[in-house]
mmCIF file of C-alpha atoms (C1' of nucleotides) in Angstrom:
data_model
loop_
_atom_site.group_PDB
_atom_site.id
_atom_site.type_symbol
_atom_site.label_atom_id
_atom_site.label_comp_id
_atom_site.label_asym_id
_atom_site.label_seq_id
_atom_site.Cartn_x
_atom_site.Cartn_y
_atom_site.Cartn_z
ATOM 1 C CA UNK C 273 0.000 0.000 0.000
ATOM 2 C CA UNK C 274 1.143 3.466 -0.863
ATOM 3 C CA UNK C 275 1.003 6.345 1.594
ATOM 4 C CA UNK C 276 -1.546 8.105 -0.487
ATOM 5 C CA UNK C 277 -3.381 10.656 1.567
ATOM 6 C CA UNK C 278 -0.395 12.020 3.362
ATOM 7 C CA UNK C 279 2.123 13.803 1.259
ATOM 8 C CA UNK C 280 2.992 12.216 -1.990
ATOM 9 C CA UNK C 281 1.778 15.422 -3.575
ATOM 10 C CA UNK C 282 5.339 15.671 -4.796
ATOM 11 C CA UNK C 283 5.472 12.810 -7.295
ATOM 12 C CA UNK C 284 2.322 10.863 -7.885
ATOM 13 C CA UNK C 285 1.604 8.063 -10.350
ATOM 14 C CA UNK C 286 -1.501 8.379 -12.490
ATOM 15 C CA UNK C 287 -3.632 6.187 -10.244
ATOM 16 C CA UNK C 288 -3.147 8.487 -7.278
ATOM 17 C CA UNK C 289 -3.971 11.517 -9.377
ATOM 18 C CA UNK C 290 -7.091 9.688 -10.410
ATOM 19 C CA UNK C 291 -8.033 8.924 -6.804
ATOM 20 C CA UNK C 292 -7.430 12.492 -5.723
ATOM 21 C CA UNK C 293 -9.479 14.105 -8.459
ATOM 22 C CA UNK C 294 -12.097 11.500 -9.195
ATOM 23 C CA UNK C 295 -11.107 11.468 -12.859
ATOM 24 C CA UNK C 296 -10.544 8.058 -14.373
ATOM 25 C CA UNK C 297 -7.052 7.035 -15.393
ATOM 26 C CA UNK C 298 -8.017 6.618 -19.043
ATOM 27 C CA UNK C 299 -9.680 10.006 -19.051
ATOM 28 C CA UNK C 300 -6.543 11.618 -17.660
ATOM 29 C CA UNK C 301 -4.509 10.145 -20.478
ATOM 30 C CA UNK C 302 -7.178 11.337 -22.895
ATOM 31 C CA UNK C 303 -6.973 14.875 -21.537
ATOM 32 C CA UNK C 304 -3.239 14.798 -22.051
ATOM 33 C CA UNK C 305 -3.708 13.566 -25.585
ATOM 34 C CA UNK C 306 -6.076 16.391 -26.510
ATOM 35 C CA UNK C 307 -3.912 19.003 -24.847
ATOM 36 C CA UNK C 308 -5.920 19.876 -21.731
ATOM 37 C CA UNK C 309 -3.246 18.532 -19.420
ATOM 38 C CA UNK C 310 0.459 19.130 -20.081
ATOM 39 C CA UNK C 311 2.698 16.128 -20.538
ATOM 40 C CA UNK C 312 4.087 15.198 -17.126
ATOM 41 C CA UNK C 313 7.560 13.958 -16.365
ATOM 42 C CA UNK C 314 8.172 10.242 -16.542
ATOM 43 C CA UNK C 315 9.779 7.700 -14.267
ATOM 44 C CA UNK C 316 12.787 5.740 -15.476
ATOM 45 C CA UNK C 317 10.344 3.083 -16.592
ATOM 46 C CA UNK C 318 8.312 5.609 -18.623
ATOM 47 C CA UNK C 319 5.407 5.983 -16.202
ATOM 48 C CA UNK C 320 3.771 9.372 -15.694
ATOM 49 C CA UNK C 321 4.654 11.301 -12.544
ATOM 50 C CA UNK C 322 2.431 14.142 -11.427
ATOM 51 C CA UNK C 323 2.803 16.974 -8.927
ATOM 52 C CA UNK C 324 0.641 19.486 -7.140
ATOM 53 C CA UNK C 325 0.169 21.692 -10.200
ATOM 54 C CA UNK C 326 -1.370 18.812 -12.109
ATOM 55 C CA UNK C 327 -3.812 18.097 -9.311
ATOM 56 C CA UNK C 328 -5.016 21.672 -9.404
ATOM 57 C CA UNK C 329 -5.311 21.857 -13.144
ATOM 58 C CA UNK C 330 -7.171 18.572 -13.330
ATOM 59 C CA UNK C 331 -9.510 19.633 -10.539
ATOM 60 C CA UNK C 332 -10.260 22.771 -12.512
ATOM 61 C CA UNK C 333 -11.018 20.685 -15.587
ATOM 62 C CA UNK C 334 -13.191 18.284 -13.667
ATOM 63 C CA UNK C 335 -15.171 21.035 -12.052
ATOM 64 C CA UNK C 336 -15.788 22.695 -15.400
ATOM 65 C CA UNK C 337 -16.775 19.376 -17.009
ATOM 66 C CA UNK C 338 -19.146 18.682 -14.132
ATOM 67 C CA UNK C 339 -20.742 21.996 -14.971
ATOM 68 C CA UNK C 340 -21.117 20.818 -18.535
ATOM 69 C CA UNK C 341 -18.593 23.116 -20.181
ATOM 70 C CA UNK C 342 -17.494 21.644 -23.509
ATOM 71 C CA UNK C 343 -13.843 20.745 -23.833
ATOM 72 C CA UNK C 344 -13.187 23.643 -26.171
ATOM 73 C CA UNK C 345 -14.626 26.060 -23.636
ATOM 74 C CA UNK C 346 -12.421 24.573 -20.971
ATOM 75 C CA UNK C 347 -9.399 24.942 -23.174
ATOM 76 C CA UNK C 348 -10.211 28.636 -23.524
ATOM 77 C CA UNK C 349 -10.746 29.047 -19.791
ATOM 78 C CA UNK C 350 -7.448 27.313 -19.072
ATOM 79 C CA UNK C 351 -5.665 29.595 -21.492
ATOM 80 C CA UNK C 352 -7.171 32.575 -19.687
ATOM 81 C CA UNK C 353 -6.245 31.140 -16.346
ATOM 82 C CA UNK C 354 -2.662 30.786 -17.574
ATOM 83 C CA UNK C 355 -2.513 34.402 -18.732
ATOM 84 C CA UNK C 356 -4.136 36.355 -15.937
ATOM 85 C CA UNK C 357 -4.817 39.996 -16.694
ATOM 86 C CA UNK C 358 -6.394 39.656 -20.112
ATOM 87 C CA UNK C 359 -8.919 37.242 -18.776
ATOM 88 C CA UNK C 360 -12.115 38.426 -17.207
ATOM 89 C CA UNK C 361 -14.301 39.603 -20.070
ATOM 90 C CA UNK C 362 -13.763 36.511 -22.090
ATOM 91 C CA UNK C 363 -14.294 34.162 -19.169
ATOM 92 C CA UNK C 364 -17.535 35.910 -18.431
ATOM 93 C CA UNK C 365 -18.647 35.574 -22.050
ATOM 94 C CA UNK C 366 -17.881 31.864 -22.077
ATOM 95 C CA UNK C 367 -19.811 31.279 -18.877
ATOM 96 C CA UNK C 368 -22.816 33.277 -19.963
ATOM 97 C CA UNK C 369 -22.943 31.502 -23.304
ATOM 98 C CA UNK C 370 -22.854 28.203 -21.503
ATOM 99 C CA UNK C 371 -25.537 29.278 -19.066
ATOM 100 C CA UNK C 372 -27.690 30.184 -22.039
ATOM 101 C CA UNK C 373 -27.136 26.770 -23.483
ATOM 102 C CA UNK C 374 -28.085 25.080 -20.233
ATOM 103 C CA UNK C 375 -31.292 27.102 -20.022
ATOM 104 C CA UNK C 376 -32.283 26.110 -23.529
ATOM 105 C CA UNK C 377 -31.750 22.478 -22.698
ATOM 106 C CA UNK C 378 -33.869 22.812 -19.577
ATOM 107 C CA UNK C 379 -36.690 24.417 -21.510
ATOM 108 C CA UNK C 380 -36.640 21.696 -24.110
ATOM 109 C CA UNK C 381 -36.573 18.910 -21.530
ATOM 110 C CA UNK C 382 -39.478 20.483 -19.668
ATOM 111 C CA UNK C 383 -41.675 20.347 -22.722
ATOM 112 C CA UNK C 384 -40.609 16.764 -23.348
ATOM 113 C CA UNK C 385 -41.504 15.967 -19.775
ATOM 114 C CA UNK C 386 -44.984 17.380 -20.214
ATOM 115 C CA UNK C 387 -45.715 15.427 -23.316
ATOM 116 C CA UNK C 388 -44.314 12.210 -21.931
ATOM 117 C CA UNK C 389 -46.489 12.637 -18.879
ATOM 118 C CA UNK C 390 -49.511 13.101 -21.069
ATOM 119 C CA UNK C 391 -48.686 10.062 -23.173
ATOM 120 C CA UNK C 392 -47.844 7.823 -20.247
ATOM 121 C CA UNK C 393 -51.025 8.841 -18.465
ATOM 122 C CA UNK C 394 -53.245 7.678 -21.319
ATOM 123 C CA UNK C 395 -52.306 4.130 -20.480
ATOM 124 C CA UNK C 396 -51.680 3.289 -16.879
ATOM 125 C CA UNK C 397 -50.375 -0.172 -17.605
ATOM 126 C CA UNK C 398 -53.478 -2.308 -17.256
ATOM 127 C CA UNK C 399 -53.761 -4.380 -20.380
ATOM 128 C CA UNK C 400 -57.514 -4.114 -20.578
ATOM 129 C CA UNK C 401 -58.421 -0.632 -21.662
ATOM 130 C CA UNK C 402 -55.731 0.294 -24.154
ATOM 131 C CA UNK C 403 -54.272 -1.381 -27.200
ATOM 132 C CA UNK C 404 -52.061 0.611 -26.881
ATOM 133 C CA UNK C 405 -52.612 4.301 -26.260
ATOM 134 C CA UNK C 406 -48.907 5.017 -25.977
ATOM 135 C CA UNK C 407 -48.134 3.494 -29.311
ATOM 136 C CA UNK C 408 -51.069 5.252 -30.887
ATOM 137 C CA UNK C 409 -49.931 8.547 -29.458
ATOM 138 C CA UNK C 410 -46.504 8.086 -30.950
ATOM 139 C CA UNK C 411 -47.916 7.026 -34.272
ATOM 140 C CA UNK C 412 -50.343 9.908 -34.483
ATOM 141 C CA UNK C 413 -48.594 13.221 -34.454
ATOM 142 C CA UNK C 414 -51.855 15.151 -34.501
ATOM 143 C CA UNK C 415 -52.540 14.359 -30.826
ATOM 144 C CA UNK C 416 -49.623 16.198 -29.391
ATOM 145 C CA UNK C 417 -49.184 19.873 -28.742
ATOM 146 C CA UNK C 418 -47.238 20.439 -31.935
ATOM 147 C CA UNK C 419 -48.350 21.419 -35.386
ATOM 148 C CA UNK C 420 -48.817 19.313 -38.558
ATOM 149 C CA UNK C 421 -52.630 19.815 -38.828
ATOM 150 C CA UNK L 100 -41.128 18.490 -61.142
ATOM 151 C CA UNK L 101 -42.807 15.578 -59.411
ATOM 152 C CA UNK L 102 -46.431 15.648 -58.259
ATOM 153 C CA UNK L 103 -45.411 15.405 -54.674
ATOM 154 C CA UNK L 104 -48.213 16.479 -52.427
ATOM 155 C CA UNK L 105 -51.020 14.765 -54.244
ATOM 156 C CA UNK L 106 -50.900 11.023 -54.305
ATOM 157 C CA UNK L 107 -47.588 9.455 -54.963
ATOM 158 C CA UNK L 108 -48.030 7.804 -51.610
ATOM 159 C CA UNK L 109 -47.874 4.649 -53.676
ATOM 160 C CA UNK L 110 -44.227 4.690 -54.725
ATOM 161 C CA UNK L 111 -42.039 7.456 -53.390
ATOM 162 C CA UNK L 112 -38.307 8.006 -53.792
ATOM 163 C CA UNK L 113 -36.323 8.718 -50.667
ATOM 164 C CA UNK L 114 -36.360 12.486 -51.131
ATOM 165 C CA UNK L 115 -40.151 12.616 -51.023
ATOM 166 C CA UNK L 116 -40.226 10.443 -47.928
ATOM 167 C CA UNK L 117 -37.763 12.877 -46.421
ATOM 168 C CA UNK L 118 -39.940 15.878 -47.330
ATOM 169 C CA UNK L 119 -43.057 14.249 -45.935
ATOM 170 C CA UNK L 120 -41.571 13.255 -42.605
ATOM 171 C CA UNK L 121 -38.956 15.937 -42.025
ATOM 172 C CA UNK L 122 -36.258 13.283 -41.633
ATOM 173 C CA UNK L 123 -33.123 13.846 -43.668
ATOM 174 C CA UNK L 124 -32.282 11.518 -46.500
ATOM 175 C CA UNK L 125 -29.046 10.403 -44.892
ATOM 176 C CA UNK L 126 -30.833 9.715 -41.636
ATOM 177 C CA UNK L 127 -33.421 7.572 -43.398
ATOM 178 C CA UNK L 128 -30.661 5.457 -44.899
ATOM 179 C CA UNK L 129 -29.062 5.277 -41.460
ATOM 180 C CA UNK L 130 -32.313 4.041 -39.899
ATOM 181 C CA UNK L 131 -32.498 1.347 -42.527
ATOM 182 C CA UNK L 132 -28.919 0.380 -41.808
ATOM 183 C CA UNK L 133 -29.524 -0.038 -38.089
ATOM 184 C CA UNK L 134 -32.760 -1.906 -38.633
ATOM 185 C CA UNK L 135 -35.373 0.650 -37.608
ATOM 186 C CA UNK L 136 -36.811 0.857 -41.100
ATOM 187 C CA UNK L 137 -37.282 -2.250 -43.255
ATOM 188 C CA UNK L 138 -35.469 -2.424 -46.562
ATOM 189 C CA UNK L 139 -37.803 -1.012 -49.202
ATOM 190 C CA UNK L 140 -38.216 -2.252 -52.733
ATOM 191 C CA UNK L 141 -35.920 -0.815 -55.341
ATOM 192 C CA UNK L 142 -36.423 0.669 -58.781
ATOM 193 C CA UNK L 143 -34.803 -0.970 -61.789
ATOM 194 C CA UNK L 144 -31.937 1.403 -61.272
ATOM 195 C CA UNK L 145 -31.538 0.355 -57.616
ATOM 196 C CA UNK L 146 -33.156 3.399 -56.017
ATOM 197 C CA UNK L 147 -35.322 3.000 -52.938
ATOM 198 C CA UNK L 148 -39.104 3.163 -53.400
ATOM 199 C CA UNK L 149 -41.323 3.766 -50.396
ATOM 200 C CA UNK L 150 -45.040 3.447 -49.737
ATOM 201 C CA UNK L 151 -47.583 4.561 -47.195
ATOM 202 C CA UNK L 152 -46.464 2.077 -44.558
ATOM 203 C CA UNK L 153 -42.968 3.505 -44.576
ATOM 204 C CA UNK L 154 -44.288 7.028 -44.105
ATOM 205 C CA UNK L 155 -46.189 5.931 -41.021
ATOM 206 C CA UNK L 156 -43.354 3.976 -39.512
ATOM 207 C CA UNK L 157 -40.883 6.771 -40.090
ATOM 208 C CA UNK L 158 -43.284 9.325 -38.594
ATOM 209 C CA UNK L 159 -43.525 7.109 -35.531
ATOM 210 C CA UNK L 160 -39.753 6.967 -35.273
ATOM 211 C CA UNK L 161 -39.379 10.704 -35.713
ATOM 212 C CA UNK L 162 -41.951 11.481 -33.087
ATOM 213 C CA UNK L 163 -40.285 9.177 -30.609
ATOM 214 C CA UNK L 164 -36.832 10.624 -31.371
ATOM 215 C CA UNK L 165 -38.211 14.125 -30.931
ATOM 216 C CA UNK L 166 -39.323 12.972 -27.502
ATOM 217 C CA UNK L 167 -35.779 11.857 -26.800
ATOM 218 C CA UNK L 168 -36.341 8.117 -26.793
ATOM 219 C CA UNK L 169 -33.077 6.296 -27.456
ATOM 220 C CA UNK L 170 -32.935 4.202 -30.601
ATOM 221 C CA UNK L 171 -33.021 0.976 -28.615
ATOM 222 C CA UNK L 172 -36.202 2.085 -26.885
ATOM 223 C CA UNK L 173 -37.732 2.911 -30.235
ATOM 224 C CA UNK L 174 -36.780 -0.481 -31.554
ATOM 225 C CA UNK L 175 -38.659 -2.030 -28.646
ATOM 226 C CA UNK L 176 -41.691 0.194 -29.152
ATOM 227 C CA UNK L 177 -41.767 -0.673 -32.838
ATOM 228 C CA UNK L 178 -41.632 -4.348 -32.044
ATOM 229 C CA UNK L 179 -44.585 -3.883 -29.732
ATOM 230 C CA UNK L 180 -46.452 -1.899 -32.310
ATOM 231 C CA UNK L 181 -45.891 -4.725 -34.790
ATOM 232 C CA UNK L 182 -47.267 -7.335 -32.378
ATOM 233 C CA UNK L 183 -50.339 -5.711 -30.887
ATOM 234 C CA UNK L 184 -51.873 -7.550 -27.989
ATOM 235 C CA UNK L 185 -48.764 -8.234 -25.941
ATOM 236 C CA UNK L 186 -47.890 -4.582 -26.000
ATOM 237 C CA UNK L 187 -49.276 -2.202 -23.442
ATOM 238 C CA UNK L 188 -47.464 -3.003 -20.213
ATOM 239 C CA UNK L 189 -44.073 -2.947 -21.801
ATOM 240 C CA UNK L 190 -44.733 0.255 -23.725
ATOM 241 C CA UNK L 191 -45.811 1.899 -20.518
ATOM 242 C CA UNK L 192 -42.667 0.739 -18.763
ATOM 243 C CA UNK L 193 -40.453 2.089 -21.511
ATOM 244 C CA UNK L 194 -42.173 5.452 -21.455
ATOM 245 C CA UNK L 195 -42.072 5.769 -17.704
ATOM 246 C CA UNK L 196 -38.401 4.868 -17.635
ATOM 247 C CA UNK L 197 -37.711 7.513 -20.220
ATOM 248 C CA UNK L 198 -39.775 10.075 -18.354
ATOM 249 C CA UNK L 199 -37.735 9.290 -15.290
ATOM 250 C CA UNK L 200 -34.578 9.838 -17.228
ATOM 251 C CA UNK L 201 -35.801 13.180 -18.541
ATOM 252 C CA UNK L 202 -36.669 14.317 -15.022
ATOM 253 C CA UNK L 203 -33.243 13.416 -13.755
ATOM 254 C CA UNK L 204 -31.652 15.383 -16.537
ATOM 255 C CA UNK L 205 -33.827 18.372 -15.752
ATOM 256 C CA UNK L 206 -32.908 18.250 -12.089
ATOM 257 C CA UNK L 207 -29.246 18.059 -12.893
ATOM 258 C CA UNK L 208 -29.393 20.907 -15.373
ATOM 259 C CA UNK L 209 -31.277 23.063 -12.869
ATOM 260 C CA UNK L 210 -28.516 22.732 -10.337
ATOM 261 C CA UNK L 211 -25.948 23.479 -13.001
ATOM 262 C CA UNK L 212 -27.940 26.554 -13.920
ATOM 263 C CA UNK L 213 -27.884 27.779 -10.346
ATOM 264 C CA UNK L 214 -24.187 27.359 -9.955
ATOM 265 C CA UNK L 215 -23.409 28.934 -13.300
ATOM 266 C CA UNK L 216 -25.562 31.900 -12.347
ATOM 267 C CA UNK L 217 -23.682 32.273 -9.123
ATOM 268 C CA UNK L 218 -20.326 32.008 -10.799
ATOM 269 C CA UNK L 219 -21.175 34.364 -13.642
ATOM 270 C CA UNK L 220 -22.581 36.896 -11.210
ATOM 271 C CA UNK L 221 -19.348 37.170 -9.255
ATOM 272 C CA UNK L 222 -17.809 38.859 -12.252
ATOM 273 C CA UNK L 223 -20.072 41.045 -14.320
ATOM 274 C CA UNK L 224 -17.526 41.582 -17.051
ATOM 275 C CA UNK L 225 -15.795 44.771 -16.006
ATOM 276 C CA UNK L 226 -12.087 44.094 -16.081
ATOM 277 C CA UNK L 227 -11.326 46.150 -13.003
ATOM 278 C CA UNK L 228 -12.675 44.384 -9.977
ATOM 279 C CA UNK L 229 -11.959 40.742 -10.639
ATOM 280 C CA UNK L 230 -8.943 38.794 -11.728
ATOM 281 C CA UNK L 231 -10.888 36.642 -12.405
ATOM 282 C CA UNK L 232 -13.644 35.477 -10.077
ATOM 283 C CA UNK L 233 -14.984 32.982 -12.584
ATOM 284 C CA UNK L 234 -11.687 31.265 -12.980
ATOM 285 C CA UNK L 235 -11.149 31.243 -9.248
ATOM 286 C CA UNK L 236 -14.559 29.717 -8.731
ATOM 287 C CA UNK L 237 -13.740 26.949 -11.141
ATOM 288 C CA UNK L 238 -10.351 26.379 -9.617
ATOM 289 C CA UNK L 239 -11.635 26.285 -6.059
ATOM 290 C CA UNK L 240 -14.142 23.559 -5.574
ATOM 291 C CA UNK L 241 -14.752 24.540 -1.984
ATOM 292 C CA UNK L 242 -16.814 27.564 -3.001
ATOM 293 C CA UNK L 243 -19.584 25.697 -4.664
ATOM 294 C CA UNK L 244 -22.520 23.901 -3.158
ATOM 295 C CA UNK L 245 -20.816 20.536 -3.301
ATOM 296 C CA UNK L 246 -18.686 18.680 -0.808
ATOM 297 C CA UNK L 247 -14.895 18.113 -0.716
ATOM 298 C CA UNK L 248 -14.331 20.027 2.551
ATOM 299 C "C1'" DC A 29 13.333 -12.762 -6.410
ATOM 300 C "C1'" DT A 30 8.695 -13.534 -7.266
ATOM 301 C "C1'" DT A 31 4.289 -12.138 -7.803
ATOM 302 C "C1'" DG A 32 0.497 -9.383 -9.060
ATOM 303 C "C1'" DA A 33 -1.397 -4.818 -9.281
ATOM 304 C "C1'" DA A 34 -0.598 -0.750 -11.688
ATOM 305 C "C1'" DC A 35 0.958 1.136 -15.667
ATOM 306 C "C1'" DC A 36 2.098 1.617 -20.852
ATOM 307 C "C1'" DT A 37 0.655 2.239 -26.113
ATOM 308 C "C1'" DG A 38 -2.311 2.112 -29.894
ATOM 309 C "C1'" DA A 39 -6.501 0.946 -31.980
ATOM 310 C "C1'" DA A 40 -11.298 0.352 -32.075
ATOM 311 C "C1'" DG A 41 -16.010 1.018 -30.228
ATOM 312 C "C1'" DT A 42 -20.009 4.017 -28.370
ATOM 313 C "C1'" DG A 43 -24.569 6.893 -30.091
ATOM 314 C "C1'" DG A 44 -26.846 9.108 -33.528
ATOM 315 C "C1'" DC A 45 -26.152 10.877 -36.848
ATOM 316 C "C1'" DT A 46 -23.583 14.262 -40.629
ATOM 317 C "C1'" DA A 47 -20.587 15.160 -44.506
ATOM 318 C "C1'" DG A 48 -17.974 14.089 -48.492
ATOM 319 C "C1'" DA A 49 -16.291 11.648 -52.761
ATOM 320 C "C1'" DG A 50 -17.285 9.815 -56.901
ATOM 321 C "C1'" DA A 51 -20.446 7.151 -59.644
ATOM 322 C "C1'" DT A 52 -25.175 6.202 -61.435
ATOM 323 C "C1'" DC A 53 -30.213 7.072 -62.245
ATOM 324 C "C1'" DG A 54 -34.369 9.449 -63.784
ATOM 325 C "C1'" DT A 55 -36.831 12.802 -66.104
ATOM 326 C "C1'" DA A 56 -37.992 17.590 -68.102
ATOM 327 C "C1'" DT A 57 -36.712 19.648 -71.919
ATOM 328 C "C1'" DG A 58 -34.747 20.678 -76.924
ATOM 329 C "C1'" DC Z 262 -33.770 10.631 -79.189
ATOM 330 C "C1'" DA Z 263 -30.153 13.186 -76.806
ATOM 331 C "C1'" DT Z 264 -28.718 16.061 -73.159
ATOM 332 C "C1'" DA Z 265 -28.388 18.156 -68.939
ATOM 333 C "C1'" DC Z 266 -28.763 18.231 -64.232
ATOM 334 C "C1'" DG Z 267 -30.772 17.168 -59.894
ATOM 335 C "C1'" DA Z 268 -31.680 13.101 -57.159
ATOM 336 C "C1'" DT Z 269 -29.946 8.993 -55.711
ATOM 337 C "C1'" DC Z 270 -26.463 5.309 -54.945
ATOM 338 C "C1'" DT Z 271 -22.403 3.125 -51.934
ATOM 339 C "C1'" DC Z 272 -18.677 3.595 -49.012
ATOM 340 C "C1'" DT Z 273 -15.826 5.973 -45.901
ATOM 341 C "C1'" DA Z 274 -14.641 9.116 -42.446
ATOM 342 C "C1'" DG Z 275 -15.735 12.558 -38.920
ATOM 343 C "C1'" DC Z 276 -18.110 14.436 -34.702
ATOM 344 C "C1'" DC Z 277 -17.850 14.487 -29.032
ATOM 345 C "C1'" DA Z 278 -15.946 12.877 -24.945
ATOM 346 C "C1'" DC Z 279 -14.725 9.364 -23.640
ATOM 347 C "C1'" DT Z 280 -14.490 3.843 -22.792
ATOM 348 C "C1'" DT Z 281 -12.802 -0.620 -23.711
ATOM 349 C "C1'" DC Z 282 -9.648 -3.879 -25.268
ATOM 350 C "C1'" DA Z 283 -5.330 -6.435 -26.311
ATOM 351 C "C1'" DG Z 284 -0.910 -7.296 -25.336
ATOM 352 C "C1'" DG Z 285 2.936 -5.845 -23.234
ATOM 353 C "C1'" DT Z 286 6.139 -3.453 -19.259
ATOM 354 C "C1'" DT Z 287 7.116 -1.554 -14.605
ATOM 355 C "C1'" DC Z 288 6.857 -1.086 -9.692
ATOM 356 C "C1'" DA Z 289 6.792 -2.322 -5.039
ATOM 357 C "C1'" DA Z 290 5.283 -5.556 -1.222
ATOM 358 C "C1'" DG Z 291 6.509 -9.840 0.919
#
DNA sequence: CTTGAACCTGAAGTGGCTAGAGATCGTATG
DNA sequence: CATACGATCTCTAGCCACTTCAGGTTCAAG
C-alpha cells in the first residue's frame, strides 16, 4: 500500500492523481492527448509522474466538465487562467454563453416531460383498456401539442 | 417536377419520404442500416421506393426521437407496435423509464444553472474588480454547493 | 526474487447521426 | 432521341468525450 493521503503530492503516479481528483485514469490520459493537461515527467520506466500543479489543473477541468462546459470552452478558460490579466471579459462571455445553453436544454426537456407525462397517463399499464394508447400517441402526431394539422 | 403532395403515396423516392416526414435523406438510410426501417423495394436502377407504410413507420420513429427516446427504446416500441396484444405493459414501462430519465436530466441541469448563475454573477464583465472570479470559482471547488471540505 | 497490481501504447467502439467523394439514375426539356 | 442536371447510390470518415480492449512493461510488497 502506498502512503496516499499524506504527502505524496510531490510525485504521484496516475492512479493516485485519479483517486485524488475522481477522474478516471483513461480520461486523464485522454486529456493529455487532446492538450488539456500538459505532458508530465516520466519515471525511469516511462510511467507518468504528477505533482501538485497537475492536481489543481485537473480539478479545474473536472469542475468545469461537471458543470457541462465543452472541452473547447475549458481549453479557452485554461488559457485565460494561464494568462491572468487579459482574462475576465472573455471568461464571463464563455460562462454566460454556456448558461444560455443550459437554459435552452432545460426548456426543451421540460416540454418533453410534459408530453411524456400526457402520453404515459393515457395508459396506466393495465392491459384491458388500451391497445395501446402510448403506441397510438406516438404514431399519431396530430394528438400532441405540436403542429402538422 | 414531381407531383409530390397529391398522391404518390404509392411509390415514393427517398427524397419525397424525407420531405413528408422531415427526416433527412441520410438519416433515413441510417435508420435502414440499423434496422429501424425495413429495406424497401428498389427501382430498376436500384433506387429506394417507399409506400404509405414507410411514411407511417418513419413518422412514428421521428416522433419518438423528438421525444428523446433512445434508438433501442424505439426499436422495442416498434416491435410492440408490430405485435399488438402483448404490448401495453411494456410500452408503458419504456415510457415511464424515459420520463424518469428526462426528469433526472432536468434536475441536474437546474442545479448546473444555479451554480453557473452564481459564478457568472461574481464577475459582471468589467475588467477592473476581478482577476478573475470565474476562474477562481472553477479552480476552487470549496466555493460551490458541493462537498470536498 | 517472485508475484500481481498498476501502468504503458495504440486501436477500435459508443450513439446518432452528418458530410464528403465519386459514380449512377431518372426525367424535363430541346 | 439526346442532353443536362438534380436526385440517388455506396462507401468511408468525422463528430464528441470518452471507454474498452489487447498485449505488453514496470513497480513495489513480501
